[in-house]
XYZ file of C-alpha atoms in Angstrom:
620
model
C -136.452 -111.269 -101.827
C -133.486 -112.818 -102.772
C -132.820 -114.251 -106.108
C -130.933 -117.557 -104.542
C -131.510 -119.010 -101.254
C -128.533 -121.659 -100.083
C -129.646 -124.097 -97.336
C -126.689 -125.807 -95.684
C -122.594 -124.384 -95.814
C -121.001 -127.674 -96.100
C -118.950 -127.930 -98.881
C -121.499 -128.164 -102.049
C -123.831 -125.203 -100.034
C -119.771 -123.102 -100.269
C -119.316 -123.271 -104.047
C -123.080 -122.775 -104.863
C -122.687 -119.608 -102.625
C -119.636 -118.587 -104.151
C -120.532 -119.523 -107.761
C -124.265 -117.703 -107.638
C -122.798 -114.750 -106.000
C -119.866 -114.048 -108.797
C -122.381 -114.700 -111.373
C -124.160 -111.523 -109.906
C -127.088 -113.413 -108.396
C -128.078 -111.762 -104.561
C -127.764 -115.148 -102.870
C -128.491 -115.741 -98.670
C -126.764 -119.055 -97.298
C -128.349 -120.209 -94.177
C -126.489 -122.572 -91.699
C -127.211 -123.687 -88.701
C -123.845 -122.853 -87.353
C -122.228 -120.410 -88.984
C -118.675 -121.598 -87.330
C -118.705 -124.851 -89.319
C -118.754 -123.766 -92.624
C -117.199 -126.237 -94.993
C -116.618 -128.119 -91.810
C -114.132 -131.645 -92.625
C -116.095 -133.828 -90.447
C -114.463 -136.704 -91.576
C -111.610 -137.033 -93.676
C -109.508 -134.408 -93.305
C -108.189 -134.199 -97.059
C -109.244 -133.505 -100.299
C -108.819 -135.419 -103.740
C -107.439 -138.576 -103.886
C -108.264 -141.358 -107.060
C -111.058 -139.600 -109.685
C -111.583 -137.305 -106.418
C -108.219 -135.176 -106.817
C -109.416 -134.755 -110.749
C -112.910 -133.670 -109.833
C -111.072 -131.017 -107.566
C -109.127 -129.694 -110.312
C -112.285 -129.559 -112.818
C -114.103 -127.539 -109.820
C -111.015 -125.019 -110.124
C -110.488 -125.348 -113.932
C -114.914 -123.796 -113.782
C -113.884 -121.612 -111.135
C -114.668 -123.112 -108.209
C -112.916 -122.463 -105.099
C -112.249 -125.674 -103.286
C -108.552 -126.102 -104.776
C -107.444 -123.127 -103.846
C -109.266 -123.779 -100.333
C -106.983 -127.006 -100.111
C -103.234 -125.439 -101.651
C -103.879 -122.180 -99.287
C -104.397 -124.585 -96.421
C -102.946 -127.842 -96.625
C -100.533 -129.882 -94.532
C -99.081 -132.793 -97.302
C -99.337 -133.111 -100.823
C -98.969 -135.972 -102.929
C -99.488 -137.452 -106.355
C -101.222 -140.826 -106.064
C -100.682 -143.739 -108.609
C -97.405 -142.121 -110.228
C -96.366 -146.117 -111.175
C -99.702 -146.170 -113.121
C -100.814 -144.273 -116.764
C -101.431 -141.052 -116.558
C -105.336 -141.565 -116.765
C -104.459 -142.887 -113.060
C -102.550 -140.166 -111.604
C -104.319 -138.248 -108.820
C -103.423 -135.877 -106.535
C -104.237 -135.551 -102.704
C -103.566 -133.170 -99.873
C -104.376 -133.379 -96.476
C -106.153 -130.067 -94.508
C -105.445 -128.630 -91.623
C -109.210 -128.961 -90.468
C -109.471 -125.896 -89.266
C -108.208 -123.673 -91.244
C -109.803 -124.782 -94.083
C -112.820 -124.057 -92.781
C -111.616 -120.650 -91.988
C -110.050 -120.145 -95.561
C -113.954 -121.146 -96.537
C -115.523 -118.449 -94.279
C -113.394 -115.462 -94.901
C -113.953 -116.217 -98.663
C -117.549 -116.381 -98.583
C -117.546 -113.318 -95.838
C -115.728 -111.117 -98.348
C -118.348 -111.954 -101.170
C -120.760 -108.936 -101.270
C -123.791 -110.787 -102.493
C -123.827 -113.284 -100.157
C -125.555 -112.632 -96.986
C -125.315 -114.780 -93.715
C -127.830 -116.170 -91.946
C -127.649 -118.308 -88.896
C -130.524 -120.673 -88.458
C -132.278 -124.377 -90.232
C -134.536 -124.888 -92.891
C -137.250 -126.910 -92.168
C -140.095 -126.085 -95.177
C -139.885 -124.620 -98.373
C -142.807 -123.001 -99.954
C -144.096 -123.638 -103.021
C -146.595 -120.971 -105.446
C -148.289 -122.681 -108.958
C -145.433 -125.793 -109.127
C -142.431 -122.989 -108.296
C -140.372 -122.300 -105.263
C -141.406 -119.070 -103.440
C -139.640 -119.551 -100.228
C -138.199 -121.257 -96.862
C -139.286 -122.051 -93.878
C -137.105 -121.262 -91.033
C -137.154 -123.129 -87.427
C -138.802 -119.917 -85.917
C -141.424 -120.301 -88.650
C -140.310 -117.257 -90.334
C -140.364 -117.257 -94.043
C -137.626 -115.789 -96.603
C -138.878 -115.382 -100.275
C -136.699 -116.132 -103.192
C -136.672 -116.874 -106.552
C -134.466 -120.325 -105.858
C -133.737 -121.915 -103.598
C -130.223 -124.873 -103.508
C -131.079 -127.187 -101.113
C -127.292 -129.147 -100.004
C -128.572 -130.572 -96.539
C -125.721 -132.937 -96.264
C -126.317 -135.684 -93.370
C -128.427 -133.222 -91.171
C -131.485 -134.782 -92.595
C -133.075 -136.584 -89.873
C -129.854 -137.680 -88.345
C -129.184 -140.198 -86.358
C -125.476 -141.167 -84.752
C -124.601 -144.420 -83.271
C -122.129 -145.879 -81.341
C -123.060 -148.904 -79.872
C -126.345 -149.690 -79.062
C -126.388 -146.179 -77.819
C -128.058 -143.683 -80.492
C -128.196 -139.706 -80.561
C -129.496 -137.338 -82.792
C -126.660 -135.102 -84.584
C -126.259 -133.952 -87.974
C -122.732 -134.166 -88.790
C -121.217 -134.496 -85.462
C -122.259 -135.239 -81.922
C -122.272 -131.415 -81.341
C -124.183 -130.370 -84.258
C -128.646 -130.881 -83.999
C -130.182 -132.839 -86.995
C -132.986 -131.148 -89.650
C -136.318 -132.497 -88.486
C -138.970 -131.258 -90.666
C -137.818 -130.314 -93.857
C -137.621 -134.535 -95.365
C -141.744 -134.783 -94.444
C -142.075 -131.634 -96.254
C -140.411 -132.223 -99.562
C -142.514 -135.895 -99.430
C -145.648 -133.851 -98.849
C -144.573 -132.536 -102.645
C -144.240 -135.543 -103.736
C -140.513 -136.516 -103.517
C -139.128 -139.964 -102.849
C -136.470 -140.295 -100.247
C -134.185 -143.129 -98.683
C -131.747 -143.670 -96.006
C -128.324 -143.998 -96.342
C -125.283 -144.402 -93.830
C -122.097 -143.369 -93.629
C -119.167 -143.336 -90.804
C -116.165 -141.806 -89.569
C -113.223 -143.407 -87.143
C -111.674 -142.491 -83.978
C -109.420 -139.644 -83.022
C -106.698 -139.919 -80.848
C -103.983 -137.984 -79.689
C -100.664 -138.023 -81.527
C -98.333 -137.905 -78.850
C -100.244 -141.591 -77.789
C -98.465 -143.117 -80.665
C -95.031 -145.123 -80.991
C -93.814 -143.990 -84.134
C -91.076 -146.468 -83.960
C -93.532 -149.275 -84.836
C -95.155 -147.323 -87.845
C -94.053 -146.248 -91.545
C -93.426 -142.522 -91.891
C -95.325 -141.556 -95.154
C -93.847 -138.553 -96.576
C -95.208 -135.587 -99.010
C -93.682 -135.591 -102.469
C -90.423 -133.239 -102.587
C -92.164 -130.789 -105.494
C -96.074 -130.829 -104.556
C -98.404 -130.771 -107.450
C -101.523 -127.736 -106.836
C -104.869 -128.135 -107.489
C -105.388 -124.967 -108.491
C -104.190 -123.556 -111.741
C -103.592 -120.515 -110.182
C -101.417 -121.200 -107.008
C -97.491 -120.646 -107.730
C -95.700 -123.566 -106.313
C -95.602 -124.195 -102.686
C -92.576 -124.060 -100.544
C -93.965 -124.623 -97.103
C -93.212 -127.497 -94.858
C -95.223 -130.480 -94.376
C -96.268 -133.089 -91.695
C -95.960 -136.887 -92.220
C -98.274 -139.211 -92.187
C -97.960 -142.784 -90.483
C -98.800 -146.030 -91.522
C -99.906 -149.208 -89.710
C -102.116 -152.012 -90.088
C -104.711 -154.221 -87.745
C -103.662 -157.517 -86.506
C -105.165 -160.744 -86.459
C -105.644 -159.999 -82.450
C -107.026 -156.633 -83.261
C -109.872 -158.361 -85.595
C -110.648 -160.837 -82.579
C -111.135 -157.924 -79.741
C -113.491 -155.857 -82.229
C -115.582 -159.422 -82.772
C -116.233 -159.346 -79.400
C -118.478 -156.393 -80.274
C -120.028 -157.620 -83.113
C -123.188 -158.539 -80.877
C -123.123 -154.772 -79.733
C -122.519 -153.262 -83.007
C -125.435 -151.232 -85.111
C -124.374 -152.326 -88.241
C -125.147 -156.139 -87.475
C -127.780 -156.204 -84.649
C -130.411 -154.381 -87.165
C -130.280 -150.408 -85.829
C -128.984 -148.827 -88.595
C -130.917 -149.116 -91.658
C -129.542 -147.080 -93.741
C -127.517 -148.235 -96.694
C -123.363 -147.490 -95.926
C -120.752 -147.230 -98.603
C -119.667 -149.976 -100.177
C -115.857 -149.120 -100.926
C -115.743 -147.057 -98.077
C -116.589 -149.630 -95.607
C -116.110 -150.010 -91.439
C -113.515 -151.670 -90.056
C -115.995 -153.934 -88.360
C -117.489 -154.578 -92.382
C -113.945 -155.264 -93.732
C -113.457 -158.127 -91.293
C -117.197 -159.767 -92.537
C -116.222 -159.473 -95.869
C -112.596 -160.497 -95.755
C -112.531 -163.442 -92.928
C -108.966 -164.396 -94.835
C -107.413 -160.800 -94.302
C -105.291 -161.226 -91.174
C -104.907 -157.145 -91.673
C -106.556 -154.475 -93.118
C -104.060 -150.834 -93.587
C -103.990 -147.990 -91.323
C -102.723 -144.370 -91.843
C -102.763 -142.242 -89.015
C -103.141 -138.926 -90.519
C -102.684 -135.445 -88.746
C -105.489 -133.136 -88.746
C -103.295 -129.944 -88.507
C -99.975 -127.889 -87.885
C -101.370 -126.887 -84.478
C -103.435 -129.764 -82.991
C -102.777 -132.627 -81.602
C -105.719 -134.430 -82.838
C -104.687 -137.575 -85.253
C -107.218 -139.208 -87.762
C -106.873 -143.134 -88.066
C -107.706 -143.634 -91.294
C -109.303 -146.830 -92.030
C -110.568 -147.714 -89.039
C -114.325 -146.216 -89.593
C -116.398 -147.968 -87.040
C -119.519 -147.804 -84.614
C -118.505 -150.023 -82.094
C -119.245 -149.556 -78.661
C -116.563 -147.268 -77.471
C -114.642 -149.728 -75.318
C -114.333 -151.851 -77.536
C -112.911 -149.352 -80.312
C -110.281 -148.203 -77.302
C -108.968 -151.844 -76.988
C -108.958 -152.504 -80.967
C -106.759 -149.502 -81.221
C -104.183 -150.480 -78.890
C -103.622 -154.004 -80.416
C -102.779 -152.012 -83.502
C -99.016 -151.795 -83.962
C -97.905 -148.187 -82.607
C -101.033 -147.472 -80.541
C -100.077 -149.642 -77.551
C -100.835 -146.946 -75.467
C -103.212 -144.559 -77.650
C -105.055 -141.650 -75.967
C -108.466 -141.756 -77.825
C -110.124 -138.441 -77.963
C -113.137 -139.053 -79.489
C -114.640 -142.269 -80.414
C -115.884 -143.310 -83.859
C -119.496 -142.711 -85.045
C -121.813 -144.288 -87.989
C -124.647 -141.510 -89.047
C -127.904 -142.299 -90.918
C -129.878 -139.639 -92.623
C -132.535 -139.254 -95.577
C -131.150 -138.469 -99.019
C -133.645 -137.681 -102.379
C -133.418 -140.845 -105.130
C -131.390 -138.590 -107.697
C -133.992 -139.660 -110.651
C -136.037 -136.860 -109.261
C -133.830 -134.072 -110.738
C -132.342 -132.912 -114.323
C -128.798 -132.703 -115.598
C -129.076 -128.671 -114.370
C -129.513 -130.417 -110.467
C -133.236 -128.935 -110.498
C -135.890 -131.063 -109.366
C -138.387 -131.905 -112.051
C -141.080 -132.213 -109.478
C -140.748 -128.178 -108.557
C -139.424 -125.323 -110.440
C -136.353 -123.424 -108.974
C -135.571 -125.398 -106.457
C -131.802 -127.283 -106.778
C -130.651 -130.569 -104.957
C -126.732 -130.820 -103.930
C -124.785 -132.929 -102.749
C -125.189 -135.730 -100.342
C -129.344 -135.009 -100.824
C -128.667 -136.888 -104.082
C -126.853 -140.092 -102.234
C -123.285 -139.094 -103.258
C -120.387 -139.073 -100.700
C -117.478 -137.385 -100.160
C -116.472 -133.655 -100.197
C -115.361 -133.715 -104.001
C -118.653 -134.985 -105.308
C -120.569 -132.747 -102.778
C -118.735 -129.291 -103.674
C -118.801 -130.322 -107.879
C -122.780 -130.403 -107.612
C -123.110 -127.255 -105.400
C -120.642 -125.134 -108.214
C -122.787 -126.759 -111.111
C -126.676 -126.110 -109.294
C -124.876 -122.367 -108.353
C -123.833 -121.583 -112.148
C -127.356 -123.333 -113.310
C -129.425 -121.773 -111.262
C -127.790 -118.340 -112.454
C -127.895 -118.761 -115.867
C -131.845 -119.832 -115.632
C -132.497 -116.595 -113.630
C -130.804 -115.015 -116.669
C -132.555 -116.453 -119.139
C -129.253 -118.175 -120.356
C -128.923 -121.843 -122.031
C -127.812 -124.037 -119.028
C -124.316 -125.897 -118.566
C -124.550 -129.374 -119.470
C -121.512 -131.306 -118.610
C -121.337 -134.590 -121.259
C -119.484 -137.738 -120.050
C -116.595 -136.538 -121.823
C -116.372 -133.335 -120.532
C -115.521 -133.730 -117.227
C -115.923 -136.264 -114.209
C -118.425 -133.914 -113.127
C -120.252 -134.993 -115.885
C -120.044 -138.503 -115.431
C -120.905 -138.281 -112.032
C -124.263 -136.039 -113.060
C -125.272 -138.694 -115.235
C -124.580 -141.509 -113.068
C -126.890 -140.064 -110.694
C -129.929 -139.488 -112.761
C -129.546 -142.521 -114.695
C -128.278 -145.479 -112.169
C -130.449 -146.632 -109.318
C -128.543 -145.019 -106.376
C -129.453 -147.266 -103.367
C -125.897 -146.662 -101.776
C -123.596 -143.962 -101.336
C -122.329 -142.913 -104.360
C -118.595 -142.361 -104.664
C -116.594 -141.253 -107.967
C -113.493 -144.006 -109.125
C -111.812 -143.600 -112.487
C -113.413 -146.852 -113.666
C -116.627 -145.154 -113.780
C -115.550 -142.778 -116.396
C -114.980 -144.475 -119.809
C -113.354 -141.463 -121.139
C -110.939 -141.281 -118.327
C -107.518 -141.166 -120.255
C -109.032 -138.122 -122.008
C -109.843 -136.827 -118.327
C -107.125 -136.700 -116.513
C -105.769 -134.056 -113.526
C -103.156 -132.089 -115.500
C -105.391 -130.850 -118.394
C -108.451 -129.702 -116.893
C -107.893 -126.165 -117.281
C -107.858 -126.967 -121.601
C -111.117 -129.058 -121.226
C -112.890 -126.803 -119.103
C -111.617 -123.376 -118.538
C -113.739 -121.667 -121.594
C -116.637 -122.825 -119.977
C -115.526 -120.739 -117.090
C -115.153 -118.028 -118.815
C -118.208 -118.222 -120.505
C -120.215 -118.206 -117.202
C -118.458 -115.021 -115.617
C -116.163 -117.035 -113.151
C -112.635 -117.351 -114.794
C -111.400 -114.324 -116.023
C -110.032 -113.376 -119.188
C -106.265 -113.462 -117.821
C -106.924 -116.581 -116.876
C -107.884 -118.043 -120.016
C -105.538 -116.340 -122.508
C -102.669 -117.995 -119.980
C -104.785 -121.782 -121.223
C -104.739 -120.178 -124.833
C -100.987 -119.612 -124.993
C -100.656 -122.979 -123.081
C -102.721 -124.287 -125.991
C -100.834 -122.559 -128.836
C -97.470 -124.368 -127.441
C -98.697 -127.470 -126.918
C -99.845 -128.249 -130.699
C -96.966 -126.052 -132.221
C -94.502 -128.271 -130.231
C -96.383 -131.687 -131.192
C -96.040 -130.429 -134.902
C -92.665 -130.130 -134.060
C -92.073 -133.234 -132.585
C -93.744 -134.980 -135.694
C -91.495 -133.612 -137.975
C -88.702 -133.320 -136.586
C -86.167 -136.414 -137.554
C -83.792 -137.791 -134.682
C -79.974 -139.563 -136.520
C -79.746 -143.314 -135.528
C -76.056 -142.125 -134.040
C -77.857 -139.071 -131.827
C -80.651 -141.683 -130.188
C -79.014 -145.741 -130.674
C -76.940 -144.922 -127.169
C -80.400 -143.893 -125.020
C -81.865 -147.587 -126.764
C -79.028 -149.480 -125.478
C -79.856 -147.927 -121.948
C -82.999 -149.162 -122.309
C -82.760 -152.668 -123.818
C -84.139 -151.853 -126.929
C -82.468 -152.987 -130.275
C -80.667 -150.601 -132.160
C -81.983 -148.255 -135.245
C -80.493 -147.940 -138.615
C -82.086 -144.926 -139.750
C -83.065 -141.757 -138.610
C -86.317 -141.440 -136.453
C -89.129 -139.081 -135.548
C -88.892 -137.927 -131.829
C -93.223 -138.335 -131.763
C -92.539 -141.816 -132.920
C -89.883 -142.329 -130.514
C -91.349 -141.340 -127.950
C -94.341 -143.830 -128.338
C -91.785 -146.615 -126.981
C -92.691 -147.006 -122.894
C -89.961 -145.166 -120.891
C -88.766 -142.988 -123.872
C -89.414 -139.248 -122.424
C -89.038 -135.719 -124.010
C -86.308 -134.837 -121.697
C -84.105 -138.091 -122.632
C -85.180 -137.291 -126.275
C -83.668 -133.735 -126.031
C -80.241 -134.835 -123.588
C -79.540 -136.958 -126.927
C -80.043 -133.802 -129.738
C -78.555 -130.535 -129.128
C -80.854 -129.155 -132.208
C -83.698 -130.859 -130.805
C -83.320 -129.228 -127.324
C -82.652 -125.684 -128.821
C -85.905 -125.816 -130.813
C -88.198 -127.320 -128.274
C -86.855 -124.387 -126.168
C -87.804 -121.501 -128.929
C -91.372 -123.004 -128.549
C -91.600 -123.173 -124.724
C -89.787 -123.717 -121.550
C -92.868 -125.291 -119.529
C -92.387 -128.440 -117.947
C -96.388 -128.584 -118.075
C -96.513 -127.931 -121.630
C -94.033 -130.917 -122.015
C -96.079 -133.102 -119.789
C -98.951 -132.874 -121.907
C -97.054 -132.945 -125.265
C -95.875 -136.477 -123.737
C -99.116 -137.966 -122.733
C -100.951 -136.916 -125.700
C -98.245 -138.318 -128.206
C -97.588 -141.021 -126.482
C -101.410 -142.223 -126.393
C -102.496 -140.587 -129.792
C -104.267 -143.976 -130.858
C -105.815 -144.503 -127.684
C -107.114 -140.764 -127.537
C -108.436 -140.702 -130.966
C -110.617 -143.891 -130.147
C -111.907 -142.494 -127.003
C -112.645 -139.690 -129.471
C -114.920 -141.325 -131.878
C -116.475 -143.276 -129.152
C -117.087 -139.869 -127.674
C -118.391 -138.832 -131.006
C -121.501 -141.250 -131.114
C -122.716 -140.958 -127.980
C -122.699 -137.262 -128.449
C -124.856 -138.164 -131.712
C -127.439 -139.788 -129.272
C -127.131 -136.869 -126.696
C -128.711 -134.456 -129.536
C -131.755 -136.924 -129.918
C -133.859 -134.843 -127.057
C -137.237 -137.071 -125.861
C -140.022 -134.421 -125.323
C -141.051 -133.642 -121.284
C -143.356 -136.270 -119.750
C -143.608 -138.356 -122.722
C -146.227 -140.833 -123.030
C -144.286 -144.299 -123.525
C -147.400 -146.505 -122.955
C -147.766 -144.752 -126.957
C -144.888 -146.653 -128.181
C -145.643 -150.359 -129.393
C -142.972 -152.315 -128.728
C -141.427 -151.037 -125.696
C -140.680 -153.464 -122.829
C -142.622 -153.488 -119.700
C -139.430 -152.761 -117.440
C -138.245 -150.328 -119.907
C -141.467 -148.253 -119.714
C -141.194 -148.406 -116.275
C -137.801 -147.153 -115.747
C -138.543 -144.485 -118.648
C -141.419 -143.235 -116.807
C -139.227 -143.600 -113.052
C -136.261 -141.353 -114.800
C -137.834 -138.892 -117.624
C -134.490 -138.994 -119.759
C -134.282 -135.644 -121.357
C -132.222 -137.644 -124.447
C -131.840 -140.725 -126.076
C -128.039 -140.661 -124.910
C -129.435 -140.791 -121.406
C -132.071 -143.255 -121.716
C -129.723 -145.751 -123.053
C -127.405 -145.777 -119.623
C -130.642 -146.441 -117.675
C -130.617 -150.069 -116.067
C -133.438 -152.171 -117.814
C -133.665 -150.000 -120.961
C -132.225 -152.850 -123.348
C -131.047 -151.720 -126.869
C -134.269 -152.499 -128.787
C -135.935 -149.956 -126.460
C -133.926 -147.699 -127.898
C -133.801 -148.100 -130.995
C -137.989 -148.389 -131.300
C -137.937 -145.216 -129.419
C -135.657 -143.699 -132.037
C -138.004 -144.898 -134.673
C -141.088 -143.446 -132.931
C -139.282 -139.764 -132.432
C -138.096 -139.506 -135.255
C -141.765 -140.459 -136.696
């Protein structure tokens, strides 16, 4: 009997593991193959725009996929840097490989986590709660809960071509038969969805001469709070781009391609889309980019990123060579698109359990997300959940301006998911308040209150805190001469000042920074020095000064949604009760079961006057 029973080790099953297990919950993960754990099998990198973020939020909880990525990747570098701050996002490629391995010896090393090689197929249910799995052999394992994070082995289907095969991730790896009809037979709802991944070819195949050579940035940026800075070499990255002659080979195709004839089904990402898709949807692009992207220190194997296709495989072997730089590429394995089933994620709560069956948890890309960022933020939050209900403890509930993790939770059980989901900063309305660098002060006492960061951990956010607000204080007060500062406004074109000024006002002018402010005062650089000598400190001092009145908005907006939030709607309430109501809004009230008024207001067709006669009748 174990108290939590993890089906799938992809990258959500990893940090439910890992979460459940620290939390002191006896927890058995079961994989089909036990060598593939937190297996890249696509992308071999990790953050990237609102994705790089979630990363750090997973480590700022105490998740363990940044430290996965800083321990094992190959080039780091901090996207959007010519945007605001609410932009900036940080990305790292993997070596594949050892990622995978970091992921393994990690969750080997964890001593309530036991192994188990095999597939789910069934669960078992006893009066509306989980009791146990079903194994392939038929064997059953009790638990208490069980995590379901099947990824894309759910009744998998790869295609290249009009050829089709059944695979779960990969060509190599067998699909989950079984365990979809099951979960139906309970009642569930379930979809199909697509995604794809591009050819690999062999980097001594390419001309480098005819690419771009895309560095890492000199002083990489961590995703984990905890990782001292890194000093290890990296590998470059190479970009390209598709000609108008390439688009005309992979046309000839187009009759032979899944995506168009009718074979797949399944709905594919919309801003992830195939190469093939890009060149339907943009007849006026002559090119679309490429970056050819090295999968590791020791491999030869190359990633070409943005060439995701399921073309038949000649035809994806003649596209690449009319790409600049791949004249003469080597193509080791072809491209692939992948259907499987996913759940509709109305059928769980903001804990990830389903409301249909007690103890049982849905992860991942089982609730139409993509991507290894969304996947491994669900598996930490359904692993810390599911711990603190076996406790008896209150749940964590994430709000929208908390965390991207929270906006992405909400998104899911409020929006009609009928594609892949995928996290962008647009989706998060509190994103200047959510940015990368101060995770660890939104998030960290959360950690702490769950078991997972420890108390050294936090008192190092604490004293981060501390110096942050005693050195905005001082910037507020402290009063710059019109002599010390009028020579750093002439530098940058902005009239002169006749009277002295505060450095937090000053510093409100776009491309006035603290460290210009203090090269112009001696007395201002000695007592921003007494407070603290932490770039990081500074950084945040900066952003938060220099977007007060933006940040105090997002505040107050924050403020009244959180006012809704508290307005909870009793379980399986009977709208047909409430005069008034629209038809579509009963119906998607009924579809969703909001567990709040904050949440039944984001739902599509649940207009304003919904909500505010449901107010009226709750509060009755």
């Amino acid at each position: 009997m174990y108290d939590i029973i993890i089906a799938g080790a992809g990258h959500a099953g990893c940090e439910a593991a890992l979460a459940a297990a620290r939390m002191g919950s006896c927890c058995l993960l079961i994989s089909s193959d036990l060598n593939s754990i937190a297996r890249m099998s696509c992308n071999p990198a990790i953050g990237g725009v609102a994705k790089g973020q979630i990363t750090r939020e997973i480590d700022a909880l105490g998740g363990e996929m940044a430290k996965a990525i800083d321990a094992t990747g190959i080039q780091f570098r901090m996207l959007n840097r010519s945007k605001g701050p609410a932009m900036h996002s940080p990305r790292a490629q993997a070596d594949r490989t050892q990622y995978s391995m970091y992921m393994r010896q990690v969750i080997e090393s964890e001593n309530n986590i036991d192994l188990l090689q095999d597939t789910v197929t069934g669960i078992k249910c006893s009066s509306g709660s989980f009791s146990g799995v079903v194994l392939s052999s038929g064997r059953i394992i009790h638990g208490r809960t069980a995590i379901l994070t099947c990824g894309t082995f759910l009744n998998g289907l790869i295609h290249i071509g009009m050829e089709h095969y059944a695979g779960g991730r990969t060509l190599a790896e067998p699909p989950v038969y079984g365990l979809t009809e099951n979960l139906i037979a309970y009642g569930f709802q379930a979809g199909r969805l697509k995604t794809g991944t591009p050819p690999r070819i062999d980097k001594r195949s390419v001309d480098y001469s005819m690419t771009e050579e895309q560095y890492g940035d000199e002083v990489p940026v961590t995703f984990s709070f905890a990782t001292p800075p890194l000093k290890r070499p990296q590998i470059s990255c190479f970009a390209t781009k598709t000609t108008a002659i390439t688009h005309e080979i992979l046309k000839k195709g187009f009759n032979r391609s899944p995506l168009f004839t009718g074979k797949i089904q399944g709905v594919g990402p919309r801003y992830c889309p195939s190469i093939e898709d890009k060149i339907c949807r943009f007849p006026e692009k002559d090119s679309h980019h490429i970056v050819l992207e090295p999968e590791g220190f020791n491999t030869n194997e190359m990633y070409v990123n943005g060439f995701s296709t399921s073309l038949p495989e000649e035809i994806q072997l003649e596209g690449l060579r009319s790409i600049p730089g791949l004249s003469h590429a080597k193509m080791i394995r072809p491209g692939y698109a992948i259907e499987y089933d996913y759940f509709f994620p109305h059928q769980i709560k903001r804990t990830l359990e389903t409301k249909l069956i007690n103890n049982i948890y849905f992860a991942g890309q089982i609730n139409g997300t993509s991507g290894y960022e969304e996947a491994a933020a669900q598996g930490l939050m359904a692993g810390i959940n599911a711990s603190l209900k076996l406790q008896s403890h209150p749940p964590l509930l994430l709000k929208r301006s908390d965390a991207y993790i929270g906006v992405l939770i909400d998104d899911l059980i409020t929006k009609e998911t009928n594609e892949p989901y995928r996290m962008f900063t647009s989706s998060a309305e509190h994103r200047l308040m959510l940015r990368h660098d101060n995770a660890d002060i939104r998030l960290q006492h959360f950690g702490l209150m769950t078991g997972l960061i420890k108390k050294m951990a936090m008192n190092k956010c604490s004293d981060k805190i501390v110096q942050i607000e005693a050195l905005k204080q001082l910037l507020t007060t402290s009063k710059l001469q019109a002599d010390d500062v009028n020579p750093l406004l002439i530098r940058l074109d902005y009239p002169l000042v006749n009277i002295s000024q505060s450095a937090s006002t000053l510093l409100k002018r776009p491309r006035v920074h603290l460290a210009s402010l203090m090269e112009s005062s001696l007395s201002l650089t000695e007592a921003v020095h007494a407070i603290s000598d932490n770039q990081l400190v500074y950084e945040q001092v900066e952003i938060d000064l220099k977007y007060e009145g933006y940040l105090k908005r997002d505040l107050l907006m924050a403020e009244k949604i959180l006012r809704l939030e508290a307005h909870l709607i009793p379980p399986h309430y009977k709208y047909d009760s409430v005069s008034g109501l629209s038809s579509e809004g009963k119906e998607k009230l009924y579809k969703h079961q909001p567990e709040t008024i904050g949440q039944a207001s984001r739902i599509l067709g649940v207009s304003p006057s919904d909500i505010s006669i449901l107010m009226i009748h709750l509060g009755r």
